């Protein structure tokens, strides 16, 4: 953030939006207090009966206020024309990204050698058949991941006769493998969430209807937050990153730094880098320029996810 501030002060006239080079930088506490004030002002200026206030009929006032205050400093995505279809599409894309790895792990867990196959009339064997069916559903085109995860969630590891399974060791291995299947199903479900329910009277449809209300309230609070910052000639940490990136996307500005003022750049603790920060770094030290960039980090030690750090950026940079 100090680097971004220095870039902005030196090149404020190059920005497309007005910025006083002597701007103040709000720390996290100041930013939070200003965001709280912006939310209060926006709600106070919203007339009774405004459709956006419907969120207060669905959630407690404390929940609404907490969500609005948390949303004020963050970029506001555009409102999808059909939220239910959009959510289902995002979920489907996420599943397709996860699918090869999940199938590989599930196949490995179910790779149990049984000379005579699964024993008939055995409770544990029935759960094994459910797991195998789940694997088939994931492999099918199109795959039915929701039903597959439902089958896995219903799996139990009780029952099973040693004689039917060929001895205690085989039975213990069969139960251990089902435990791995259960763990995989649970972690996959936690990433994907519940399947989007398009029923008109369902909770997803209600959430979709309220989305426009949330969006409207956040827009108003963000507009007020911008006014309060402008009145103080101040920016917050997110502004520093956003504006610095916008500045460095200009060829004339970037040419002053990449390979000129900054011939070599080292980034430590790179696992705690956000996508915006990574974009800023690339503009200052083009990775295609030999010797420009040196990165140090360990994705297992990423601890700043709450500030926008994304360990996936580390993997993307390493592959590049």
XYZ file of C-alpha atoms in Angstrom:
320
model
C 0.000 0.000 0.000
C 2.938 2.355 0.644
C 4.211 1.579 -2.852
C 0.771 2.225 -4.365
C 0.508 5.520 -2.483
C 3.920 6.624 -3.751
C 2.970 5.789 -7.341
C -0.279 7.727 -7.041
C 1.281 10.815 -5.487
C 3.874 10.940 -8.257
C 1.374 10.439 -11.078
C -1.959 11.785 -9.788
C -2.456 13.935 -12.904
C -2.404 10.793 -15.074
C -5.493 9.319 -13.428
C -8.873 9.432 -15.154
C -10.563 10.367 -11.861
C -9.630 13.380 -9.767
C -7.212 12.715 -6.919
C -5.461 15.279 -4.731
C -1.751 14.297 -4.615
C -1.806 15.235 -0.936
C -4.530 12.672 -0.202
C -4.797 11.120 3.251
C -4.842 7.332 3.682
C -7.513 5.943 5.980
C -6.331 3.131 8.231
C -8.598 0.136 8.792
C -10.311 1.641 11.836
C -10.978 4.974 10.120
C -12.255 3.211 7.014
C -14.597 1.023 9.063
C -16.015 3.995 10.975
C -16.570 5.928 7.749
C -18.249 2.901 6.155
C -20.531 2.605 9.198
C -21.470 6.270 8.851
C -22.125 5.823 5.128
C -24.533 2.954 5.797
C -26.362 4.936 8.475
C -26.677 7.951 6.169
C -27.859 5.874 3.214
C -30.553 4.144 5.262
C -31.651 7.417 6.844
C -32.096 8.908 3.364
C -34.115 5.915 2.114
C -37.819 6.809 2.303
C -40.295 4.480 4.045
C -41.886 2.055 1.619
C -38.814 1.904 -0.641
C -38.694 -1.635 -2.170
C -35.046 -2.025 -1.121
C -36.103 -2.080 2.532
C -37.659 -5.512 1.972
C -34.441 -7.043 3.325
C -35.470 -5.894 6.807
C -38.571 -8.089 6.583
C -36.391 -11.128 5.892
C -33.437 -10.554 8.214
C -32.836 -8.874 11.546
C -31.657 -5.264 11.546
C -28.303 -6.327 13.008
C -27.710 -8.791 10.164
C -28.614 -6.234 7.493
C -26.373 -3.575 9.013
C -23.438 -5.983 9.385
C -23.732 -7.149 5.771
C -24.011 -3.622 4.377
C -21.045 -2.367 6.394
C -18.926 -5.299 5.220
C -19.945 -4.734 1.583
C -19.248 -0.991 1.402
C -15.445 -1.161 0.835
C -15.622 -4.092 -1.604
C -16.210 -3.902 -5.376
C -19.893 -4.446 -6.176
C -20.465 -7.005 -8.948
C -23.052 -6.221 -11.582
C -26.517 -7.598 -10.946
C -27.195 -10.751 -13.030
C -30.342 -10.640 -15.167
C -31.387 -14.052 -13.857
C -29.715 -14.728 -10.486
C -30.918 -18.339 -10.247
C -29.535 -19.190 -13.682
C -26.321 -17.322 -12.880
C -25.824 -19.188 -9.594
C -26.514 -22.530 -11.279
C -24.010 -21.673 -14.022
C -21.315 -20.716 -11.502
C -21.970 -23.924 -9.587
C -21.781 -26.006 -12.774
C -18.506 -24.341 -13.791
C -17.035 -24.995 -10.348
C -18.058 -28.649 -10.522
C -16.478 -29.097 -13.952
C -13.258 -27.596 -12.593
C -13.302 -29.931 -9.578
C -14.664 -32.985 -11.370
C -11.446 -34.652 -12.655
C -9.777 -34.483 -9.242
C -12.847 -35.686 -7.360
C -13.342 -38.623 -9.748
C -9.666 -39.588 -9.478
C -9.760 -39.583 -5.662
C -13.075 -41.427 -5.527
C -11.820 -44.058 -7.985
C -8.697 -44.593 -5.894
C -10.728 -44.948 -2.698
C -13.016 -47.543 -4.297
C -10.184 -49.583 -5.837
C -10.630 -52.559 -3.523
C -9.680 -55.990 -4.828
C -12.326 -58.606 -4.041
C -11.854 -62.029 -5.655
C -15.577 -62.801 -5.618
C -16.961 -59.269 -5.800
C -19.125 -57.493 -3.262
C -20.878 -59.908 -0.913
C -24.656 -60.200 -1.397
C -27.097 -59.518 1.452
C -24.585 -57.433 3.402
C -25.357 -53.976 4.813
C -21.850 -52.633 4.254
C -21.845 -53.959 0.691
C -25.020 -51.969 0.003
C -23.207 -48.789 1.017
C -20.326 -49.768 -1.252
C -22.772 -50.141 -4.136
C -24.078 -46.652 -3.373
C -20.524 -45.292 -3.523
C -19.890 -47.047 -6.838
C -23.167 -45.656 -8.175
C -22.065 -42.179 -7.103
C -18.865 -42.619 -9.099
C -20.900 -43.638 -12.162
C -23.077 -40.539 -11.839
C -20.002 -38.293 -11.652
C -18.486 -39.928 -14.721
C -21.680 -39.800 -16.778
C -22.349 -37.172 -19.436
C -23.938 -34.993 -18.224
C -22.848 -35.785 -14.695
C -25.340 -35.719 -11.829
C -23.077 -34.457 -9.041
C -26.001 -33.524 -6.780
C -27.398 -37.057 -6.703
C -23.881 -38.473 -6.374
C -23.189 -36.358 -3.304
C -26.607 -37.244 -1.869
C -25.745 -40.948 -2.161
C -22.370 -40.404 -0.505
C -23.917 -38.381 2.333
C -26.206 -41.316 3.140
C -23.339 -43.842 3.366
C -22.741 -45.613 6.700
C -19.834 -47.757 7.789
C -21.654 -50.035 10.188
C -22.369 -53.744 9.581
C -20.394 -56.120 7.447
C -19.508 -59.730 8.218
C -15.879 -60.785 8.242
C -16.644 -64.118 6.599
C -18.564 -62.428 3.792
C -15.670 -60.030 3.101
C -12.896 -62.591 3.301
C -11.552 -61.768 6.736
C -11.070 -58.950 9.211
C -8.305 -57.190 7.279
C -10.397 -56.903 4.119
C -13.427 -55.719 6.086
C -11.376 -53.080 7.910
C -9.931 -51.915 4.581
C -13.420 -51.699 3.083
C -14.614 -49.536 5.979
C -11.514 -47.350 5.830
C -12.073 -46.744 2.125
C -15.692 -45.778 2.758
C -14.456 -43.315 5.353
C -12.284 -41.717 2.670
C -15.324 -41.583 0.356
C -17.354 -39.845 3.072
C -14.611 -37.277 3.689
C -14.295 -36.571 -0.037
C -18.055 -36.153 -0.380
C -18.196 -33.786 2.570
C -15.366 -31.563 1.310
C -16.806 -31.490 -2.226
C -20.260 -30.570 -0.926
C -18.767 -27.773 1.190
C -17.262 -26.231 -1.955
C -20.318 -26.630 -4.171
C -23.064 -25.935 -1.655
C -26.617 -27.158 -2.088
C -27.885 -27.429 -5.678
C -29.707 -24.297 -6.794
C -33.441 -24.785 -6.268
C -35.513 -22.959 -8.891
C -38.867 -23.703 -7.209
C -40.896 -20.453 -7.115
C -41.640 -20.833 -3.415
C -38.145 -22.013 -2.440
C -35.491 -20.139 -0.451
C -33.253 -19.660 -3.504
C -36.037 -17.905 -5.405
C -36.642 -15.674 -2.377
C -32.912 -14.882 -2.155
C -32.877 -14.029 -5.874
C -35.816 -11.670 -5.417
C -34.038 -9.914 -2.552
C -30.757 -9.600 -4.439
C -31.874 -6.429 -6.218
C -32.768 -4.932 -2.829
C -29.325 -5.719 -1.418
C -27.668 -4.371 -4.553
C -29.587 -1.095 -4.348
C -28.755 -0.535 -0.674
C -25.062 -1.313 -1.183
C -24.907 1.085 -4.149
C -26.381 3.882 -2.048
C -24.053 3.202 0.865
C -21.024 3.064 -1.444
C -21.996 6.362 -3.083
C -22.234 7.969 0.348
C -18.900 6.385 1.381
C -17.271 7.922 -1.712
C -18.712 11.320 -0.794
C -17.393 11.100 2.754
C -13.915 10.154 1.523
C -13.892 12.933 -1.080
C -14.847 15.491 1.552
C -11.738 14.443 3.502
C -9.505 14.092 0.411
C -8.923 10.551 1.625
C -8.593 7.059 0.164
C -8.732 3.630 1.798
C -6.446 0.640 1.215
C -8.697 -0.788 -1.503
C -8.645 2.564 -3.318
C -4.845 2.562 -3.247
C -4.684 -0.798 -5.013
C -7.520 -0.067 -7.466
C -6.157 3.331 -8.472
C -2.541 2.160 -8.674
C -3.562 -0.635 -11.019
C -5.582 1.767 -13.173
C -2.537 4.029 -13.308
C -0.147 1.242 -14.332
C -2.493 0.042 -17.061
C -1.491 3.202 -18.945
C 1.450 2.425 -21.229
C 3.038 5.838 -20.657
C 3.121 5.347 -16.872
C 4.167 1.712 -16.937
C 7.115 2.557 -19.218
C 8.587 4.744 -16.460
C 8.853 1.844 -14.043
C 9.124 -1.595 -15.669
C 12.818 -2.138 -16.380
C 13.652 1.522 -15.760
C 13.066 2.652 -12.180
C 12.467 -0.964 -11.171
C 14.941 -3.276 -12.878
C 14.495 -6.112 -10.377
C 11.566 -6.771 -8.040
C 11.417 -9.315 -5.214
C 8.117 -10.119 -3.523
C 8.284 -11.926 -0.177
C 5.353 -13.796 1.436
C 3.851 -14.054 -2.045
C 1.218 -16.550 -0.861
C -0.612 -13.603 0.753
C -0.960 -11.702 -2.532
C -4.353 -10.811 -3.999
C -5.184 -10.806 -7.708
C -5.073 -7.008 -7.801
C -1.674 -6.918 -6.107
C -0.357 -9.564 -8.516
C -1.536 -7.433 -11.450
C 0.273 -4.395 -10.008
C 3.455 -6.448 -9.595
C 3.309 -7.713 -13.175
C 3.013 -4.145 -14.480
C 6.048 -3.067 -12.445
C 8.140 -6.125 -13.334
C 6.990 -7.937 -16.453
C 7.617 -11.676 -15.809
C 8.522 -12.048 -19.491
C 11.554 -9.796 -18.963
C 14.472 -12.004 -17.837
C 15.595 -11.225 -14.299
C 12.675 -8.887 -13.647
C 10.859 -10.788 -10.927
C 11.687 -13.027 -7.969
C 8.863 -14.472 -5.844
C 9.146 -16.120 -2.429
C 6.286 -17.847 -0.658
C 4.612 -20.985 0.628
C 0.895 -21.477 -0.194
C 0.451 -23.592 2.953
C 1.157 -20.482 5.042
C -1.462 -18.195 3.481
C -3.223 -16.387 6.345
C -4.659 -13.204 4.832
C -7.681 -14.570 2.974
C -9.868 -12.173 4.950
C -7.984 -9.304 3.274
C -8.348 -10.655 -0.226
C -5.188 -12.770 -0.379
C -5.689 -15.746 -2.674
C -3.297 -18.705 -2.524
C -4.425 -19.649 -6.040
C -2.527 -16.584 -7.294
C 0.655 -18.300 -6.085
C -0.095 -21.405 -8.158
C -0.982 -19.329 -11.220
C 2.269 -17.374 -10.935
C 4.343 -20.536 -10.464
C 2.794 -22.141 -13.565
C 3.369 -18.977 -15.586
